[in-house]
XYZ file of C-alpha atoms in Angstrom:
143
model
C -1.468 -25.168 -12.353
C -2.250 -24.562 -8.785
C -4.717 -26.480 -7.754
C -8.003 -24.576 -5.471
C -6.711 -27.035 -2.466
C -2.909 -25.697 -2.836
C -3.711 -22.313 -2.410
C -6.347 -22.641 0.613
C -3.248 -24.700 2.657
C -0.859 -21.632 1.634
C -3.482 -19.512 3.008
C -3.915 -21.740 6.143
C -0.367 -21.799 6.935
C 0.440 -18.179 7.464
C -2.864 -18.065 9.378
C -1.990 -20.458 11.500
C 1.282 -18.371 11.995
C -0.503 -15.512 12.520
C -3.351 -15.837 14.563
C -2.746 -15.803 17.855
C -1.386 -12.011 17.516
C -3.740 -11.105 14.397
C -5.925 -8.057 15.677
C -2.863 -6.174 15.496
C -2.021 -4.363 12.329
C 1.727 -5.324 11.982
C 0.989 -8.624 11.869
C -1.463 -8.217 9.225
C 1.187 -6.587 7.009
C 3.550 -9.141 7.567
C 0.915 -12.035 6.783
C 0.494 -9.859 3.470
C 4.237 -9.576 2.730
C 4.356 -13.251 3.200
C 1.233 -13.864 1.130
C 2.740 -11.402 -1.707
C 6.242 -13.209 -1.490
C 5.010 -16.651 -1.680
C 2.522 -16.413 -4.276
C 2.571 -12.996 -6.100
C 6.435 -13.805 -7.397
C 6.700 -9.741 -6.579
C 10.271 -8.441 -6.824
C 12.665 -7.710 -4.086
C 12.277 -4.373 -4.176
C 8.497 -4.187 -4.560
C 8.644 -6.299 -1.340
C 10.944 -4.039 0.492
C 8.616 -1.126 -0.172
C 5.369 -2.860 0.400
C 7.441 -3.404 3.466
C 7.993 0.284 4.010
C 5.263 1.754 3.422
C 3.047 -0.698 5.927
C 5.277 0.669 8.345
C 4.778 3.662 8.395
C 1.413 3.288 7.894
C 0.766 1.575 11.361
C 2.670 4.105 12.693
C 0.854 6.599 12.119
C -2.158 4.306 13.266
C -0.397 3.314 16.377
C 0.239 7.425 17.153
C -3.377 7.610 17.257
C -3.856 4.780 18.993
C -5.582 2.352 16.698
C -3.694 -1.437 16.483
C -6.720 -3.278 15.643
C -7.913 -3.298 11.687
C -11.299 -3.699 12.338
C -11.076 -0.101 14.157
C -9.518 1.775 11.110
C -12.131 4.106 9.334
C -12.339 5.559 6.229
C -11.652 8.856 7.828
C -8.020 7.367 9.500
C -6.756 6.337 5.928
C -7.537 10.197 4.611
C -5.668 11.504 7.474
C -3.020 9.574 6.631
C -3.030 10.232 2.852
C -3.443 14.137 3.455
C -0.137 13.861 6.415
C 2.014 11.977 3.436
C 0.844 15.311 1.436
C 2.175 17.599 4.452
C 5.404 15.389 4.197
C 5.542 16.951 0.824
C 5.935 13.597 -0.958
C 6.076 13.440 -4.222
C 2.212 12.365 -6.125
C 3.648 8.890 -7.652
C 5.663 8.176 -3.692
C 1.467 9.128 -1.935
C 0.105 7.271 -4.788
C 2.220 3.649 -4.254
C 2.055 4.331 -0.958
C -1.940 4.447 -0.989
C -1.770 1.610 -3.029
C 0.301 -0.098 -0.601
C -2.606 0.224 2.265
C -5.204 -0.592 -0.500
C -3.683 -3.966 -1.156
C -3.460 -4.609 2.634
C -6.988 -3.551 3.261
C -7.760 -5.650 0.283
C -5.871 -9.405 1.480
C -7.237 -8.679 4.900
C -11.232 -8.717 3.649
C -10.006 -11.299 0.915
C -9.204 -13.793 3.781
C -11.620 -13.013 5.912
C -9.909 -11.067 8.664
C -11.841 -7.688 8.176
C -16.081 -7.699 7.613
C -15.648 -4.079 5.588
C -13.113 -2.773 3.744
C -12.818 0.833 4.640
C -10.240 1.211 1.886
C -11.810 -0.498 -1.248
C -12.489 3.088 -2.490
C -10.026 4.764 -1.553
C -8.754 7.331 -4.406
C -5.344 7.051 -5.825
C -3.383 10.079 -6.686
C -2.735 10.795 -10.030
C 0.098 11.281 -11.788
C 0.565 15.066 -12.854
C 1.572 14.963 -16.913
C 5.067 16.473 -18.490
C 4.717 19.669 -20.276
C 5.072 18.556 -23.657
C 8.576 17.948 -25.023
C 9.034 19.466 -28.467
C 12.565 18.960 -30.735
C 14.294 21.920 -32.412
C 17.317 22.297 -33.665
C 18.153 25.586 -31.436
C 19.040 23.935 -27.608
C 18.495 27.372 -25.954
C 14.992 27.910 -27.458
C 12.282 26.665 -25.874
C 9.426 27.252 -28.626
């Protein structure tokens, strides 16, 4: 089991690496990925998905002139979700991308990089339910 001091020293290790440029969203996402890689034991595929999602999110905001996480508002986040829906992403994909944004902002808040978290209550798209499937002896008969 890890002591409180060990977790704290790991946290400070990445902070010293990024402190000089921490105002940039890209750096915050990179710090989040570093922390998840070192502390959460996530799979390579999960980390890659978070990296892609974080990059797309920061590019969306950069195109709107926002590079500082302190300037991100709830409206920016809901606009991002609407942007994803407009690109016709599957509901599961939009949900995963939303969760990534929530995790990144939660990380920044927990590390003291943000005073408030605009993503805290950001809704995550619910996955639609599949139609019930019924086993039938006639493979061409639906019901």
